Structures are given as C-alpha cells and as structure tokens.
Coordinates of N, CA, C and O and ligand atoms in Angstrom, one line a residue:
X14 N 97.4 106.4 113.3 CA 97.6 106.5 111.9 C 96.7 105.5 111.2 O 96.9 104.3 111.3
X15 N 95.8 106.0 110.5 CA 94.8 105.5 109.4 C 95.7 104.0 108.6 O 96.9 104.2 108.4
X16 N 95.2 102.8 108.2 CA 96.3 101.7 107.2 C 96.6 102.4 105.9 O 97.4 101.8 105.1
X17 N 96.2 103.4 105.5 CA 96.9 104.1 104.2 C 97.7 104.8 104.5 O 98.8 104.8 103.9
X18 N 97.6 105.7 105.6 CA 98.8 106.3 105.7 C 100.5 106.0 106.5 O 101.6 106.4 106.6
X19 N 99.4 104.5 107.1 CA 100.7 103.8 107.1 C 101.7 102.7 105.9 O 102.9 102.3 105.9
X20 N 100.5 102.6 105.1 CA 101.1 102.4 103.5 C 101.8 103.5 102.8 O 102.3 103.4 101.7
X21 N 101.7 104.6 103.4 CA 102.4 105.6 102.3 C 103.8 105.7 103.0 O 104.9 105.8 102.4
X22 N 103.6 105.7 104.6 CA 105.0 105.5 105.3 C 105.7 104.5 105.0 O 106.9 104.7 104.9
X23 N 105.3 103.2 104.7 CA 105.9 101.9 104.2 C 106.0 101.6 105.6 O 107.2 101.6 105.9
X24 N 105.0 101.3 106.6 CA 104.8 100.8 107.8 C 104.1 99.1 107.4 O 104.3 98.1 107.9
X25 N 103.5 99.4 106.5 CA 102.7 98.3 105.9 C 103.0 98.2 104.4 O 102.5 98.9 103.6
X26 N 103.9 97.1 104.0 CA 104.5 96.7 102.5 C 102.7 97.2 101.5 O 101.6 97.5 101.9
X27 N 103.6 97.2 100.1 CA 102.3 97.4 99.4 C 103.3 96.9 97.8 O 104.4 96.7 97.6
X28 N 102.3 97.0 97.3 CA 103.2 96.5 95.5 C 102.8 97.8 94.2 O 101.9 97.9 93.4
X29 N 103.9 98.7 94.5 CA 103.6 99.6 94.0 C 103.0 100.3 92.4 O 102.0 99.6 92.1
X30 N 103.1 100.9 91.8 CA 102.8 100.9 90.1 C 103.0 102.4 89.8 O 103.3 102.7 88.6
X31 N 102.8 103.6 91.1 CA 102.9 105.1 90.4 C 103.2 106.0 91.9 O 103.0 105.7 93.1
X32 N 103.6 106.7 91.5 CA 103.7 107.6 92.4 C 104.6 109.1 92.1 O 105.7 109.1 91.5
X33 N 104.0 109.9 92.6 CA 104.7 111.0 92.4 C 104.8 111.7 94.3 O 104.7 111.0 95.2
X34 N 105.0 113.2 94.4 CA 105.5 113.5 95.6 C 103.7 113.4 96.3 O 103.5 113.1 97.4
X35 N 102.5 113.7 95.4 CA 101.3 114.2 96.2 C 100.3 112.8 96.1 O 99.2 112.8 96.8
X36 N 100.6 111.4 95.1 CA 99.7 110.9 95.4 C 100.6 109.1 94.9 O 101.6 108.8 94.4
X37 N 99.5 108.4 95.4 CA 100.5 107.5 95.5 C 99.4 105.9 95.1 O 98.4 105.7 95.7
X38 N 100.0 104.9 93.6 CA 98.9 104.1 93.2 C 100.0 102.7 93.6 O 101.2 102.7 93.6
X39 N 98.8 101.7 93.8 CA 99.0 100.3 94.7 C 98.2 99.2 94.0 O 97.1 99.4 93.4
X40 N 98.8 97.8 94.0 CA 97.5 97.2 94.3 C 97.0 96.6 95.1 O 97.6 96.1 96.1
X41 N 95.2 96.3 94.7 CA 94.5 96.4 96.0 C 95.3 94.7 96.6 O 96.1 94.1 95.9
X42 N 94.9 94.4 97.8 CA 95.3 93.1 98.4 C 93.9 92.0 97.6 O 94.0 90.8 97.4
X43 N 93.0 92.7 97.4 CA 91.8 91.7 97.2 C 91.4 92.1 96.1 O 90.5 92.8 96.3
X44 N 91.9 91.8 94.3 CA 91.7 92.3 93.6 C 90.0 91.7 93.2 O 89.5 90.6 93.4
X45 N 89.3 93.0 92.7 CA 88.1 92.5 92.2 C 87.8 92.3 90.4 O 86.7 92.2 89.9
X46 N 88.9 92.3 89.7 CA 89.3 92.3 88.3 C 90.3 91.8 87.9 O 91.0 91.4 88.9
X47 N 90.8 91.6 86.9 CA 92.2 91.7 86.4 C 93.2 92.5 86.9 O 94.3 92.2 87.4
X48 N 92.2 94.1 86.5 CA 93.9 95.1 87.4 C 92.9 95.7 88.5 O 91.8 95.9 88.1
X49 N 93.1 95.8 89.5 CA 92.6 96.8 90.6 C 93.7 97.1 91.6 O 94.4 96.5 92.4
X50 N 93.2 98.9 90.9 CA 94.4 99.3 91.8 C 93.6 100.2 92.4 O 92.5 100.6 91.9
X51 N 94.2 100.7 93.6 CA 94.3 101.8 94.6 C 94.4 103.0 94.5 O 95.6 103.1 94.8
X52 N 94.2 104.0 94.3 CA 95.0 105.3 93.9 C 94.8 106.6 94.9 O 93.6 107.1 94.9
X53 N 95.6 107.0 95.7 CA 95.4 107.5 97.5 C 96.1 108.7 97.2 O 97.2 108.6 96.6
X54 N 95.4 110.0 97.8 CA 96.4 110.8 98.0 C 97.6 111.1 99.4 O 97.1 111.6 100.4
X55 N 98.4 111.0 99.5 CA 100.0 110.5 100.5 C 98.9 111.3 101.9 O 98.6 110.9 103.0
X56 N 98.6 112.4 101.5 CA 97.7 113.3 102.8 C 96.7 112.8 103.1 O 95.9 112.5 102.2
X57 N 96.4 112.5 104.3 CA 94.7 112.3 104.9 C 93.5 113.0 104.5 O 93.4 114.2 104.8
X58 N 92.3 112.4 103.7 CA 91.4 113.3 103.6 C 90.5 111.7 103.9 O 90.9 110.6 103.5
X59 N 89.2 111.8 104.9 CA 88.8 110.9 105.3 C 87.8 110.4 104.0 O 87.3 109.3 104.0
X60 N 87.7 111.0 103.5 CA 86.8 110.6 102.1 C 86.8 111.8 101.0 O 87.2 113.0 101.1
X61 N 86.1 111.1 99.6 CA 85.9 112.1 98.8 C 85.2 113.4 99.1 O 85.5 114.3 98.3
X62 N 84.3 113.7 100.1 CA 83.6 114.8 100.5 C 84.6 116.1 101.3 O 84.1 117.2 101.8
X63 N 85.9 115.6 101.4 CA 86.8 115.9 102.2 C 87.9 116.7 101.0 O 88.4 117.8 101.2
X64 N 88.1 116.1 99.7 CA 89.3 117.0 99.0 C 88.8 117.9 98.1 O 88.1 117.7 97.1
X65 N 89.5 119.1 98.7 CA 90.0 120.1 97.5 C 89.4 119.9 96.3 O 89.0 118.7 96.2
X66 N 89.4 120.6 95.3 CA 89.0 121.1 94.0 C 90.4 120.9 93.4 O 90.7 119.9 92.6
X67 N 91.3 121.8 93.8 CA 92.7 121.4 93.4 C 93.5 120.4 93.2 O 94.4 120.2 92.3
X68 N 93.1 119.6 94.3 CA 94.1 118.6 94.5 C 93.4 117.5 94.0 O 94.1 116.5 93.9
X69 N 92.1 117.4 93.7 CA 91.1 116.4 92.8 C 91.7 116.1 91.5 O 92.0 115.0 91.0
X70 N 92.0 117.6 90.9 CA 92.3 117.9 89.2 C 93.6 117.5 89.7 O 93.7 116.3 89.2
X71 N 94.7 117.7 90.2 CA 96.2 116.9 89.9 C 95.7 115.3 89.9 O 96.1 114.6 89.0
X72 N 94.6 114.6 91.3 CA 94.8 113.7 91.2 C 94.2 112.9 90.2 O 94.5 111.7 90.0
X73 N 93.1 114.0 89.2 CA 92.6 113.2 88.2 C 93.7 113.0 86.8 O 93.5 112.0 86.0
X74 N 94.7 113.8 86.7 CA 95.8 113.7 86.0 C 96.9 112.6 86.4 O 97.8 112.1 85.7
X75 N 96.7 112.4 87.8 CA 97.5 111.1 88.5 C 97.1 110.0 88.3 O 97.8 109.1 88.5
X76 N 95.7 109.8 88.1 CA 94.8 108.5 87.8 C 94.7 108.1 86.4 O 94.7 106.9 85.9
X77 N 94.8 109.5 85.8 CA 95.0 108.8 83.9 C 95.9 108.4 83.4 O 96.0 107.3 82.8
X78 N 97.1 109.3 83.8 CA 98.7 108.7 83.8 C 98.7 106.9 84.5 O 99.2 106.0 83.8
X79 N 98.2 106.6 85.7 CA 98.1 105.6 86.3 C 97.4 104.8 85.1 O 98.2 104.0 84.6
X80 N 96.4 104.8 84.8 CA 95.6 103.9 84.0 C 96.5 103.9 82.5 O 96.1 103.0 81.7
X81 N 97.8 104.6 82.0 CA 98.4 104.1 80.8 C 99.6 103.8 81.0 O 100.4 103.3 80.2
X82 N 99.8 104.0 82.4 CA 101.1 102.9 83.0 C 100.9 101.8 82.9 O 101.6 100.9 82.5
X83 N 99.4 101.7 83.4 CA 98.9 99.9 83.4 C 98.4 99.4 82.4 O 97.8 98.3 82.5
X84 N 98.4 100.3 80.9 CA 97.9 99.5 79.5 C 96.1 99.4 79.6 O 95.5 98.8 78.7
X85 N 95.8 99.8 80.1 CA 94.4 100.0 79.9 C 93.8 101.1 79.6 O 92.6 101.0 79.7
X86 N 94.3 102.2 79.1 CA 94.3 103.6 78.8 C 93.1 103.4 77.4 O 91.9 103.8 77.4
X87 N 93.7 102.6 76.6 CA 92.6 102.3 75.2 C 91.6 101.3 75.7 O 90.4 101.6 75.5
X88 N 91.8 100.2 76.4 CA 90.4 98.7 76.0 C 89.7 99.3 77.1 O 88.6 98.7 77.2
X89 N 89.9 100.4 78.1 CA 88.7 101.2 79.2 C 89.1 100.5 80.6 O 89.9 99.7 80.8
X90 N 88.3 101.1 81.5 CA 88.3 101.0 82.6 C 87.4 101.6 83.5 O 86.9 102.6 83.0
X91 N 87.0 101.4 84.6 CA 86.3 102.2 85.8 C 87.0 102.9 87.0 O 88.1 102.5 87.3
X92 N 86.4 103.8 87.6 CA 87.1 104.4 88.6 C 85.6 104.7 89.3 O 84.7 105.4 88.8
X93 N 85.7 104.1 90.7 CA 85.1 104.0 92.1 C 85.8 104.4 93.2 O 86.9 104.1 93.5
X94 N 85.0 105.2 93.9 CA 85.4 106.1 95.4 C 83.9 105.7 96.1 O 82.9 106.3 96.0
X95 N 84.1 104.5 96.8 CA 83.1 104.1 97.7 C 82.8 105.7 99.1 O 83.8 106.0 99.7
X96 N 81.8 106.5 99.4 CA 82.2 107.1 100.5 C 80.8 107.1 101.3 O 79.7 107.3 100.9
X97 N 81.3 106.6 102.8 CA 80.7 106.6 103.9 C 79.9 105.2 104.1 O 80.2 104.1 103.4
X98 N 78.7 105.2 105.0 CA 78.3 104.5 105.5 C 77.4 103.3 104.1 O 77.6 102.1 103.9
X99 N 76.7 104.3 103.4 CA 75.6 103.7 102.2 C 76.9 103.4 100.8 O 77.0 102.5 100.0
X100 N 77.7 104.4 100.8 CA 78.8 103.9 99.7 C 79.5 102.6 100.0 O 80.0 101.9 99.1
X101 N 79.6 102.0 101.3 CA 80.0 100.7 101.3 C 81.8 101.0 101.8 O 82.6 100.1 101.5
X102 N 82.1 102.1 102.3 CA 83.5 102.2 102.1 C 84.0 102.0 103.4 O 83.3 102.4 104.3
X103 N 84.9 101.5 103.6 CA 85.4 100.4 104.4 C 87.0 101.3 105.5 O 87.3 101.5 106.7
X104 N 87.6 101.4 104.0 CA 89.1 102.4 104.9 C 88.5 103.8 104.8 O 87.7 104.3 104.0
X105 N 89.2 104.2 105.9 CA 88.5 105.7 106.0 C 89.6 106.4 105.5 O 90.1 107.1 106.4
X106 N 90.1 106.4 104.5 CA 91.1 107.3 103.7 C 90.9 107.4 102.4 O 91.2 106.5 101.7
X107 N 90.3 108.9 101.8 CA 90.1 108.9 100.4 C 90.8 108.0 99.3 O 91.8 108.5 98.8
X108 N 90.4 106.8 98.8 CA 90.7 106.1 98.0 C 90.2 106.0 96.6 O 89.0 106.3 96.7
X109 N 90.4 105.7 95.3 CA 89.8 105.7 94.2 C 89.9 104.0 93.4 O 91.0 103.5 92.9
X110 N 88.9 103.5 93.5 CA 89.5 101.9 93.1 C 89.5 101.9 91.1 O 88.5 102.2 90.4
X111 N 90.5 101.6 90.6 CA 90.8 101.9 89.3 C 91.1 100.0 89.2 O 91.9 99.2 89.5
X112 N 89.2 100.0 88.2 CA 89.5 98.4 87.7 C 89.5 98.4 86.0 O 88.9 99.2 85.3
X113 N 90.1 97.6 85.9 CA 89.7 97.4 84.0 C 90.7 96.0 84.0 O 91.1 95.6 85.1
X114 N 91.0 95.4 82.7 CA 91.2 94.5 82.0 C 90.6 93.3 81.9 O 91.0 92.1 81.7
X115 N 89.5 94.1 82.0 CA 88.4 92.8 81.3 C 87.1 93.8 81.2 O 86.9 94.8 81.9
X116 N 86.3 93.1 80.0 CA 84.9 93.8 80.3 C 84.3 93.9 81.6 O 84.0 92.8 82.2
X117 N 84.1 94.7 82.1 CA 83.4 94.8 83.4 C 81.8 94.5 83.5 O 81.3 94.8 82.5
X118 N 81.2 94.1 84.3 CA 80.0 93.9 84.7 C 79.4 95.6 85.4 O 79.9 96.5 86.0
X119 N 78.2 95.5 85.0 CA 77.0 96.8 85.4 C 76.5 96.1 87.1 O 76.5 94.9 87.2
X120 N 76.4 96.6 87.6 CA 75.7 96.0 88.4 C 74.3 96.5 88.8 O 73.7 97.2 88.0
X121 N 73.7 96.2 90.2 CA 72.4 96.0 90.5 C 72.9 95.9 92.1 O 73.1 94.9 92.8
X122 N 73.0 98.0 92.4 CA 73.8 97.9 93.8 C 73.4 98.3 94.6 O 74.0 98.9 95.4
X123 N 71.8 97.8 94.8 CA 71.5 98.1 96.4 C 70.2 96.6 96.5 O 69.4 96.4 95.6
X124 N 70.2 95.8 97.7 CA 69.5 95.5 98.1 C 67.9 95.2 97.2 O 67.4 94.2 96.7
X125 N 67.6 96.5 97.4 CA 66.0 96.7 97.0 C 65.6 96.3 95.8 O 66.6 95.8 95.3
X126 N 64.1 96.2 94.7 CA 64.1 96.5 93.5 C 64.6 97.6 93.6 O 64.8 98.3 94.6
X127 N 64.8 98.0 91.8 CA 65.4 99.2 91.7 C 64.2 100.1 91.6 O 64.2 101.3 92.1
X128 N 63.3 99.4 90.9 CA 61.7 99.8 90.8 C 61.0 100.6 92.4 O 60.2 101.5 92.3
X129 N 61.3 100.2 93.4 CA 60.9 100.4 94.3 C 61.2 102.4 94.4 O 60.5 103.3 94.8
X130 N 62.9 102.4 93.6 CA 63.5 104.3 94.1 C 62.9 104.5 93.3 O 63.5 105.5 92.9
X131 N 61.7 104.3 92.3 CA 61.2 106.0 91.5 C 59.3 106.4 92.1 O 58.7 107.4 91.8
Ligands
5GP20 P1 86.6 100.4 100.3 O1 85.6 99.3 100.6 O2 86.9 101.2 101.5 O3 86.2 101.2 99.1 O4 87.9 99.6 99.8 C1 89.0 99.3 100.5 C2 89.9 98.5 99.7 O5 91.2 98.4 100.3 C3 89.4 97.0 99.5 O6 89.3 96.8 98.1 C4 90.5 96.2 100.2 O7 90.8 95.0 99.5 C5 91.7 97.1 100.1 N1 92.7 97.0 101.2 C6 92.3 96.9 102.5 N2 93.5 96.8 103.3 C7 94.5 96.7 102.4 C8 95.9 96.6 102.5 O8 96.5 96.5 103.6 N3 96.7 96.6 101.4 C9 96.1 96.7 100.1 N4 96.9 96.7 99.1 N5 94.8 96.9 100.0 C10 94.0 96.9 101.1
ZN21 ZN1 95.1 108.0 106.2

C-alpha cells in the first residue's frame, strides 16, 4: 500500500481540514507556504494522467470547497499536481498541492535558460 493510501486508512496520522466519502484534504508535513495542503482522492490513481474526467470534476468541486474552508477562497491561491519523472513528483499517488496565504512567488522551473526551449 502506496503512503497515501495508508493516510487515508489512518495507518499513518495526518492533520486533517476536508473530507468527504471520495476524496480526502491534509496538511502537507513539509509546508512550502503559509497553507499547503494536500488534496488525494481515498482511490489509487498513480498520477494525474491516471483519473477519470468524472471524478476530476467532483474533485475540482472538492478543492474549491477545500480552499473556502481554509479562508483563502478571496486573497487567491495555487493548485499543483507534480506528475512523473520531469514533474518532480515524488509520492506516486495522484495528489494536488493547494498553496496560498501569502503572495506566492512565479518561479524559473527548470535548470536551463528559459531562452534555450524556444
Ligand atoms: P510531490 O513531490 O510528490 O508532488 O509531493 C509530495 C508531498 O507530500 C511533499 O510536499 C511532501 O512534503 C508530502 N508528504 C510526503 N510524505 C508525507 C506524509 O507522510 N504526510 C504528509 N502530511 N505529507 C507528506
Ligand atoms: Zn495510494
């Protein structure tokens, strides 16, 4: 069993914030912001390239509801799904990292100039 879906079993504590029966929001252990949270669906899909059409649209209604539980619904926020090897993504369990409460930084995310990809 994958560490998320041993977080959904409660094999591994977690500090919860939302959940309903199909998807389930945390926060992260290593916050990269003010709020960063987690947002997993309870089912295994090994990455974003992996879920449904369906179950995307509930979870994108689970991520907004999530984001005005945690008061950041108005001052904004970001939502990141690292996937595979070049996305940098680490647990192999479709995850969505939901940061805000603070202005966020743009970044400059690969290596290279940027000048070099055109
Ligand atoms: P990825 O790099 O795969 O997109 O992100 C994985 C995230 O999961 C990281 O931000 C990391 O801090 C978080 N994480 C890894 N293990 C645990 C854990 O056991 N509990 C919680 N709450 N977060 C975790
Ligand atoms: Zn899993």
């Amino acid at each position: 069993m994958c560490i998320f879906c041993k977080i959904v079993a409660k094999e591994i504590p977690s500090n919860a914030v939302a959940e309903n029966e199909e998807f389930y929001a945390f926060h992260d252990i290593n916050p990269k912001a003010p709020v960063h949270v987690l947002v997993i669906p309870k089912a295994h899909f090994d990455s974003f390239k992996e879920i449904p059409g369906d179950v995307m649209g509930r979870m994108s209604t689970f991520m907004q509801e999530t984001a005005k539980t945690l008061g950041i619904d108005e001052s904004g926020y970001r939502i990141i799904s690292n996937i595979g090897e070049d996305g940098g993504q680490e647990v192999k369990h479709l995850h969505f990292h939901l940061l805000g409460g603070a202005k966020l930084k743009w970044g400059h995310f690969a290596d290279a100039d940027p000048k070099d990809f055109i």
